[in-house]
Structures are given as structure tokens and as C-alpha cells.
Coordinates of C-alpha atoms in Angstrom, one line a residue:
X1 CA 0.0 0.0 0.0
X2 CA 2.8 2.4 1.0
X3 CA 4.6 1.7 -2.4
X4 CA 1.2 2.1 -4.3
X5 CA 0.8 5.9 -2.6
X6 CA 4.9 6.4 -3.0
X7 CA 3.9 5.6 -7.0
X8 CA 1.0 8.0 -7.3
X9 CA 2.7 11.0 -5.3
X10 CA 5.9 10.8 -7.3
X11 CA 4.4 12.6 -10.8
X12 CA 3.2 15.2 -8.8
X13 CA 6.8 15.2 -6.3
X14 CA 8.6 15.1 -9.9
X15 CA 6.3 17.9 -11.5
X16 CA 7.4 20.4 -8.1
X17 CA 11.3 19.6 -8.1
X18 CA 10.6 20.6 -11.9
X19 CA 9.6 23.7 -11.5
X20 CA 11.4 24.9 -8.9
X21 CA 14.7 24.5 -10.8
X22 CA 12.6 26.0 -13.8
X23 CA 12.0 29.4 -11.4
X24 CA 15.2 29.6 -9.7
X25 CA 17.2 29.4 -13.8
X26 CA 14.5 32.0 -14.5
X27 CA 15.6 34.5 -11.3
X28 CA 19.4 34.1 -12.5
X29 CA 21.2 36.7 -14.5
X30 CA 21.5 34.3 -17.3
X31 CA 18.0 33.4 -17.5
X32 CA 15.7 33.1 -20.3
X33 CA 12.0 33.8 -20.1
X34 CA 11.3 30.2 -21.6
X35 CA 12.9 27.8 -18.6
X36 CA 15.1 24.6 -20.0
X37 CA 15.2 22.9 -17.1
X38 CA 11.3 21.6 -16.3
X39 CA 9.0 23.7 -17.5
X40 CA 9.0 24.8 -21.3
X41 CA 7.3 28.1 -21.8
X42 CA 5.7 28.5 -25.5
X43 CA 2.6 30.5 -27.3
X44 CA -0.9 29.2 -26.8
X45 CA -2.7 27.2 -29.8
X46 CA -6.2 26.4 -30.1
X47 CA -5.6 22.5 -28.7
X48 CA -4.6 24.6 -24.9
X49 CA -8.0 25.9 -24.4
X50 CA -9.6 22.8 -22.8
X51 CA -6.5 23.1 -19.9
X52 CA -6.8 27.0 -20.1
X53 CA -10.5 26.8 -19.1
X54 CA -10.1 24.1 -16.6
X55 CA -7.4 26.1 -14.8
X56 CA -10.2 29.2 -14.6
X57 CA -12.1 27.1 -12.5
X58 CA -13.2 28.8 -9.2
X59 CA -11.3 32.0 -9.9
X60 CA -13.6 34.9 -9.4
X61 CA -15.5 32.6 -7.5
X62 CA -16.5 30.3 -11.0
X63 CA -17.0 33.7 -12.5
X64 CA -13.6 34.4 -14.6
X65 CA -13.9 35.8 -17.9
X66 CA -11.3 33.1 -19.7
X67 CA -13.9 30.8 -21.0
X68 CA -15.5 33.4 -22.6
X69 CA -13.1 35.0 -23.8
X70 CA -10.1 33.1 -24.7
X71 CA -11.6 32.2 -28.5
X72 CA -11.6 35.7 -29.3
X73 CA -7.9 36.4 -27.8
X74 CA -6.7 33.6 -30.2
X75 CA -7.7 35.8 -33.7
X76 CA -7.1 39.0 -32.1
X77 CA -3.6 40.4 -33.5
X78 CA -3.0 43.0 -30.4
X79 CA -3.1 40.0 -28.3
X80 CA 0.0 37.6 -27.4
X81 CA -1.0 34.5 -25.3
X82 CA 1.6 32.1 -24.0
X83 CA 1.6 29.0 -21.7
X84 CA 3.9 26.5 -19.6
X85 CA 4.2 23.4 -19.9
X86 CA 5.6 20.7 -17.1
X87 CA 7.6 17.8 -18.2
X88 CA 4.5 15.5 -18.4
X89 CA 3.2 17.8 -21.1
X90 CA 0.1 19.4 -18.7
X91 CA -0.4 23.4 -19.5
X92 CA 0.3 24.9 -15.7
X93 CA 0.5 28.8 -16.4
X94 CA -0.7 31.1 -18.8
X95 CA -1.0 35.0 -19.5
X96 CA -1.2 37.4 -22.0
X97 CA -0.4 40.9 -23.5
X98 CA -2.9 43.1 -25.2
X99 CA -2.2 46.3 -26.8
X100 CA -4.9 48.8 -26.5
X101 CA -5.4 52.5 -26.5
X102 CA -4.4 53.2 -30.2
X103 CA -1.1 51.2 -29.4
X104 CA -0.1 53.8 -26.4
X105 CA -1.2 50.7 -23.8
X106 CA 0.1 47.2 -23.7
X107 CA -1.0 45.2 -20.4
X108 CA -0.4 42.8 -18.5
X109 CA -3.8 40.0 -18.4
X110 CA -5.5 37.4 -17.1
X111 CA -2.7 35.7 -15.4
X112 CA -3.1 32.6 -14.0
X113 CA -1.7 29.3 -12.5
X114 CA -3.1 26.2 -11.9
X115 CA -3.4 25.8 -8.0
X116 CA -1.0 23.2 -6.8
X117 CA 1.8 24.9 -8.7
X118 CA 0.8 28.3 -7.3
X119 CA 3.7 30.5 -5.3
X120 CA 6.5 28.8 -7.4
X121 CA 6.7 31.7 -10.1
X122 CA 6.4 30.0 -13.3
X123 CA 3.6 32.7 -14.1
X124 CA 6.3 34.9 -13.6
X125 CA 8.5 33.2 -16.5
X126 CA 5.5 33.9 -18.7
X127 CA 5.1 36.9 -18.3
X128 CA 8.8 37.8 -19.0
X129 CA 8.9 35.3 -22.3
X130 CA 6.2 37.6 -23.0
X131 CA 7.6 40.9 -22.4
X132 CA 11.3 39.7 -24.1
X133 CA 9.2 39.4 -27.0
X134 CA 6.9 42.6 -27.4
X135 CA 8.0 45.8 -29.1
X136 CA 7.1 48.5 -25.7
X137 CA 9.5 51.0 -27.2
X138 CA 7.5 54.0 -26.5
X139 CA 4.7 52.4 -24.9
X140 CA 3.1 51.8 -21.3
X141 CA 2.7 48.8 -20.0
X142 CA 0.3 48.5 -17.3
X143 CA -1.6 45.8 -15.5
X144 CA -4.3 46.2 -12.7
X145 CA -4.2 43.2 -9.4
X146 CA -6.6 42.7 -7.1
X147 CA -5.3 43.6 -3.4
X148 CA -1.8 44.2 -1.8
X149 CA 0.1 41.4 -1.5
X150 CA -1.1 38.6 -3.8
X151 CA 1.3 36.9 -5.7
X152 CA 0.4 39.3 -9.0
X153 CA 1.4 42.2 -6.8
X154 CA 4.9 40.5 -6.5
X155 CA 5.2 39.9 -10.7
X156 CA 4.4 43.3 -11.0
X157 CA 6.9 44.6 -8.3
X158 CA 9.6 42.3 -9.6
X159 CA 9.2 44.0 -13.3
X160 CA 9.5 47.2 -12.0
X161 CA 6.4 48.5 -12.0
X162 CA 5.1 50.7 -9.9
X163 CA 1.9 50.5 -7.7
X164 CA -1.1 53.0 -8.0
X165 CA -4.6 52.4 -6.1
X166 CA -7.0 52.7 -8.5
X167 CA -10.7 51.8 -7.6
X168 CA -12.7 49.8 -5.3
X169 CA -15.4 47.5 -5.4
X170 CA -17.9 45.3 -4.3
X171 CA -20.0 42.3 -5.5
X172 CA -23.8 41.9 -4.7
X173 CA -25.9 39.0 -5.7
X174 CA -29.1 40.0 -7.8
X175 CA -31.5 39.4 -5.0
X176 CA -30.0 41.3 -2.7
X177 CA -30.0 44.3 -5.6
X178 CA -33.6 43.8 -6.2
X179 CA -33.9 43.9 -2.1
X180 CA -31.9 47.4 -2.2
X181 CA -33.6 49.1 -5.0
X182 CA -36.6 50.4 -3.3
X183 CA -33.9 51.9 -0.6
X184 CA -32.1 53.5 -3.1
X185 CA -35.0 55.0 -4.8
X186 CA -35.7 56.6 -1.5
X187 CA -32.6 58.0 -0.7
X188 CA -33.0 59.2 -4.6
X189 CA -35.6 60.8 -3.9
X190 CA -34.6 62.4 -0.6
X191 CA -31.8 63.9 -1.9
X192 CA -33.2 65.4 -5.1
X193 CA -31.0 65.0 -7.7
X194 CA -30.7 65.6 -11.2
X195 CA -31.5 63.4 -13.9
X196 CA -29.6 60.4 -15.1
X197 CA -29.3 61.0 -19.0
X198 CA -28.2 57.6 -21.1
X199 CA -25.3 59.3 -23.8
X200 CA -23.3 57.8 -26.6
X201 CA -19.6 57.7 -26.4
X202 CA -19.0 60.8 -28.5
X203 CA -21.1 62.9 -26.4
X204 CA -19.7 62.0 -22.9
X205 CA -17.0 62.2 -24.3
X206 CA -17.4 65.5 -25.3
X207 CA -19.1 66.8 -22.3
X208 CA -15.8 65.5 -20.1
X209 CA -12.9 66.1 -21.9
X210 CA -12.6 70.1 -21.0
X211 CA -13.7 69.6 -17.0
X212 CA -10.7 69.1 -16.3
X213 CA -11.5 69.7 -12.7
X214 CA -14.4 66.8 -12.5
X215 CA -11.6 64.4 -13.7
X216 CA -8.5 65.1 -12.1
X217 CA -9.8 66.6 -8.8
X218 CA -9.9 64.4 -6.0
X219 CA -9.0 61.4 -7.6
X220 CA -12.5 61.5 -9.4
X221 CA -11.2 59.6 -12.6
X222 CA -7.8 58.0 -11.2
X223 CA -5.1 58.2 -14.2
X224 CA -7.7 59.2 -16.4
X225 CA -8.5 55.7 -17.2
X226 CA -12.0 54.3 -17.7
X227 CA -11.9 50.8 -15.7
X228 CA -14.2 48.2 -16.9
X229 CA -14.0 44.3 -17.4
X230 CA -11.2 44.3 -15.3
X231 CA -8.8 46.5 -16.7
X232 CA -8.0 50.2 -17.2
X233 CA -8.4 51.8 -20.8
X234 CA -7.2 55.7 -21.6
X235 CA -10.1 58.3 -21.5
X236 CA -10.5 58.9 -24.9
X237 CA -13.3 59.2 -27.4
X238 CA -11.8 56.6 -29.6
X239 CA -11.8 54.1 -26.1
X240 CA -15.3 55.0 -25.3
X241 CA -16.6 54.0 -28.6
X242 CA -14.9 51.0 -28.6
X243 CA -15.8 49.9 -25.5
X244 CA -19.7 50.7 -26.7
X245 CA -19.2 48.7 -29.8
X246 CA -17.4 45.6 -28.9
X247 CA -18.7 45.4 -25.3
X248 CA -22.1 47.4 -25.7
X249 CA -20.9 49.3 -22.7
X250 CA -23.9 51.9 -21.7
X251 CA -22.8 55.5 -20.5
X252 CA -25.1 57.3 -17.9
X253 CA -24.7 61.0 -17.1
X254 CA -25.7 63.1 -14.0
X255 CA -26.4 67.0 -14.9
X256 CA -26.4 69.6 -12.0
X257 CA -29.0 72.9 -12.8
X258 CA -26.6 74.4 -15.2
X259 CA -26.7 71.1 -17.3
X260 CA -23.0 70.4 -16.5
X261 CA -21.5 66.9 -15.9
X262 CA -21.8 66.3 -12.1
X263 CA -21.0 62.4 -12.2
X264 CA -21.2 59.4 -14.6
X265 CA -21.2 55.6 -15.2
X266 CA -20.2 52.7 -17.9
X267 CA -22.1 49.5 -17.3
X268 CA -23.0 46.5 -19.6
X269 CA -23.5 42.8 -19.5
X270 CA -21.3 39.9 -19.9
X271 CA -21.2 36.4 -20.0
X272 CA -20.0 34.2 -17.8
X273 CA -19.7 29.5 -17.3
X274 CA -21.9 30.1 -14.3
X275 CA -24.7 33.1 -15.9
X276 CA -24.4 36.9 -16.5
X277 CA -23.0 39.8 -14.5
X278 CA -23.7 43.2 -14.8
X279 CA -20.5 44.9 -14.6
X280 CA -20.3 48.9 -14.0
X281 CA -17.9 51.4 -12.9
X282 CA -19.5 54.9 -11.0
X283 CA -17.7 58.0 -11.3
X284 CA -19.4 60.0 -8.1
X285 CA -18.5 62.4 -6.0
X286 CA -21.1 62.5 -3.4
X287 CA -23.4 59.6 -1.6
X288 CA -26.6 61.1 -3.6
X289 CA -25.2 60.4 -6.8
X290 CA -23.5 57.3 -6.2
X291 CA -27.1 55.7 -5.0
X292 CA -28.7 57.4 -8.4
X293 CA -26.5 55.3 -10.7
X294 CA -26.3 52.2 -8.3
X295 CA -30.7 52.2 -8.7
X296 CA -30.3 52.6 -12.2
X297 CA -27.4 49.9 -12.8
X298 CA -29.6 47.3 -10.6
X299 CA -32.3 47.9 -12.6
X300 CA -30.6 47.3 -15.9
X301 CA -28.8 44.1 -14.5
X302 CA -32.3 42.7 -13.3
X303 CA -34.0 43.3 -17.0
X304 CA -30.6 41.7 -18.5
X305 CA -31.1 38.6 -15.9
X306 CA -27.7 38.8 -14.4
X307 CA -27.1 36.8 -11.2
X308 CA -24.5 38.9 -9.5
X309 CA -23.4 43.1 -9.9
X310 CA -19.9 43.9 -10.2
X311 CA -20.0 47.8 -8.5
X312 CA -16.7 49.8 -8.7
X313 CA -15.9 52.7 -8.0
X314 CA -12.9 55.4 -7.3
X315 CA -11.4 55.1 -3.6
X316 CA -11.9 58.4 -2.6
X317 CA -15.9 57.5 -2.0
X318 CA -15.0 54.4 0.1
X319 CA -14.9 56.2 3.3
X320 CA -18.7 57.6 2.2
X321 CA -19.6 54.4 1.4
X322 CA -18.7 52.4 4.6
X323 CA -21.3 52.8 6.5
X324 CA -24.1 52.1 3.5
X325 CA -22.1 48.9 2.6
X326 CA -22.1 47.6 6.5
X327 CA -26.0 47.8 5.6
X328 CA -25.8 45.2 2.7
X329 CA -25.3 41.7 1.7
X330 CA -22.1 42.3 0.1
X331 CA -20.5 39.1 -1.7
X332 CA -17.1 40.9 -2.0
X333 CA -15.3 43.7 -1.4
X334 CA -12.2 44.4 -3.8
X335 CA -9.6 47.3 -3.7
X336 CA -7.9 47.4 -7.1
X337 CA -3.5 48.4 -7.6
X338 CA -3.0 49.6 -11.0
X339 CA 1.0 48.7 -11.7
X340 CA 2.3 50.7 -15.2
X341 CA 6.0 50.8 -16.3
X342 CA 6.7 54.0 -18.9
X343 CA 8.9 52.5 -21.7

């Protein structure tokens, strides 16, 4: 019996000797960002997305975007995917770089590992076969990690990028948004405030670019990036429109009495192995506001038949919202670093 269990633990024993020796060549001045000793880093093919999907499993809490995506990454030429492999051929990391804001942006994405090779850094020799091989003359390279101290935080740190809090955010299940949405009508109501307008891309756009003061000030629109779908894209007309036409992303404006911007939103619906989300970023400055785009995000994800909200938000309303969030069922709560790297 004891050389029977001896048997089965020695692939995986074999597999963890492997690579280790693959991460400590990769941390040497000589290294290459493709290991030789153990793991064997490579791009992704079409014949990797059965173990790419299987390692997604449970990340996000079964609600990670790779199974959905990972088809579309494949045919899209301002992506770059890449994979390890151990010695018994199985696919144990994977990330990728995609180049967006007009070709200003490359980032860092969807890193993963599968878990009993975790805290080894063979992600880490991914990302750097990846990075050896991109043109970032020029360019920024950026990548956005959920919470200090998780093992992205230290492959960002270890490239030399530096750390910038960027938003917050929490998770609510759809009943417990339908529960909150007379509440929020209330304190809506309450508090008087303007109208939430539905705008096209151009038009917010339009109405945001010259306030400079609503987007720098006070960390309102933190490195005047847009965050959505898990990542941060440039403010820009062209990003807006994008975002609208690939994603069908829906931008809602507040107006104070002189019809000026006062606060806005991006929201839209997205597909996911276990149902939809409603994803939605809220650019508020005050409690009022922040509850006038919540109401009207809930209601949208309710009509699209999400199961679960993704709310974000910039940090600077997380003190404001503390005490509304100890109220509520929250699923989650997220701070998000954005790491960048000027080339």
C-alpha cells in the first residue's frame, strides 16, 4: 500500500522539483523567459484551451472571464498569449499581453496558474517570455491586481512596475439588488437630484474632456483611465466607442441645474460559465449620486437577468460608502493596484 501511494505522489513530487529549478534558472542573470530545465514556456494554440479553461475554475468565485473570452484572444492580433508546460506535457500557467489605447497601452492580463503549482513563479517566466518578445518602445505597460500582497502584486513589483490604487469595489448578488432598490429610490428621492441621461460615447466624451477639474480633482477619474472588465483603458473618445461597440458598454450622465457633468457611469452585460454579470464602474463624488447610478445599474442588471453586480468605484468614495455597505449583503469587497512601467 505504501509503495502504491509512494507511486501516485511521485508525478506530482517530480512535477514540483521541476519547476522549482525552472524558477530559480528564471531569477538568474542568465535566465531566459522560456525555462530549459522543467517547464517549457511557449505561445498558446487552439488545442490549450480545454486546460486554459479548466485552470479558470473557481477563480472569481466560477465567474472568470477566460472561458468566454479566450476564443476571441486567439484571432485577435493585439493579443500575445503564452503557456507553460511541465515535463508531463500538462499546461500549468498562462498570460497574455494586449495592446490597447491606439497602441499607447500594452498590459499585463488574465494571469493565472493552476493551483498546486501556485507560489512557485512560473507565471512569472510567462510573463517575462512575454515581455522579451513585445516591441514597448514607446509604450506603457500596465496591468491592474486585485489587493496588496497577492502573488500578481509581487510579478508586477519584480518587473519594476510601480503600484497606484486605483478603484474599489464590491460584489452583490441580484436578490439582494432587487432587495436594495426600493432603498435606493428613497434616498434618490430624498436627496433630489438631477437626472440620469443615457449618452453615446461621443457625447460623454465631449461633455468631459474640458472639465478638467471633475476628472483630475480628488481622484475622481484616477489616471484618467475608464476601468471596466477588469482592466483600465485611456479616457479617450476613440476608447469610449470601442468599448460601446465591442462590449455594448452603456454610458449614464448626472447634470447639475446648469446642465453640467456632475457624475457618470459605464455599465453592460457579460457572459459568464456560471450566468451573467452586470459589470459597472461609477464615477461619483457625493453619496446622492453614487445611489442614483447604483438604482439605475440594478435595474438594468435585473432586466438583463444577471445573477450577480460587479459595482466599482474610485477610492476616494470608500470612506462615504462604509457605513451604507455595513448595511448590505455584500458578496465581496475588492480594492484594485494599478502597476504601469513607462517604456
Amino acid at each position: 500500500a505504501n509503495m502504491a501511494q509512494q507511486q501516485q505522489q511521485q508525478p506530482e513530487l517530480k512535477l514540483k522539483a521541476a519547476a522549482a529549478a525552472a524558477c530559480a534558472a528564471a531569477d538568474s542573470p542568465a535566465s531566459s523567459a522560456s525555462p530549459s530545465v522543467g517547464v517549457r514556456t511557449r505561445p498558446v494554440t487552439e488545442a490549450d484551451v480545454p486546460a486554459l479553461i479548466r485552470m479558470s475554475e473557481g477563480i472569481y468565485g466560477g465567474y472568470d472571464y477566460l472561458p468566454f473570452l479566450v476564443h476571441g484572444w486567439l484571432s485577435d492580433p493585439n493579443v500575445s498569449m503564452a503557456c507553460a508546460d511541465a515535463e508531463n506535457g500538462d499546461v500549468v500557467a498562462f498570460a497574455l499581453l494586449i495592446t490597447r489605447d491606439q497602441g499607447k497601452t500594452v498590459m499585463i492580463h488574465a494571469v493565472r496558474t493552476v493551483a498546486a503549482m501556485r507560489g512557485r513563479g512560473i507565471a512569472k517566466c510567462v510573463v517575462r517570455y512575454l515581455l522579451e518578445r513585445a516591441d514597448l518602445k514607446g509604450k506603457v505597460l500596465k496591468a491592474c491586481v486585485w489587493n496588496e500582497g497577492t502573488a500578481s502584486c509581487a510579478i508586477m513589483k519584480g518587473l519594476g512596475m510601480e503600484s497606484v490604487p486605483f478603484a474599489s469595489g464590491f460584489i452583490v448578488t441580484m436578490a439582494e439588488g432587487v432587495r436594495l432598490l426600493p432603498q435606493l429610490c428613497e434616498l434618490e428621492q430624498q436627496n433630489a437630484r438631477g437626472a440620469l441621461v443615457q449618452v453615446q460615447p461621443a457625447e460623454l466624451y465631449a461633455e468631459l474632456k474640458d472639465r478638467r477639474d471633475l476628472i483630475r480633482g480628488d481622484e475622481f477619474l484616477p489616471a484618467e483611465s475608464i476601468f471596466l472588465d477588469w482592466a483600465p483603458y485611456e479616457f479617450s473618445e476613440h476608447t469610449l466607442q470601442l468599448l460601446h461597440d465591442e462590449q455594448h458598454a452603456r454610458y449614464l450622465v448626472e447634470r447639475d441645474s446648469a446642465q453640467m457633468a456632475r457624475s457618470f457611469s459605464v455599465g453592460y452585460r457579460c457572459e459568464r460559465v456560471l450566468g451573467p454579470l452586470w459589470n459597472c464602474t461609477i464615477y461619483a463624488r457625493e453619496l446622492a449620486s453614487f445611489y442614483c447610478h447604483m438604482r439605475w445599474h440594478l435595474q438594468k442588471a435585473q432586466q438583463a437577468g444577471a445573477l450577480k453586480v460587479f459595482i466599482f468605484y474610485p477610492n476616494r468614495m470608500g470612506d462615504l460608502l462604509g457605513s451604507f455597505l455595513a448595511t448590505i449583503n455584500v458578496d465581496a469587497r475588492r480594492s484594485v493596484l494599478m502597476f504601469e512601467k513607462h517604456y
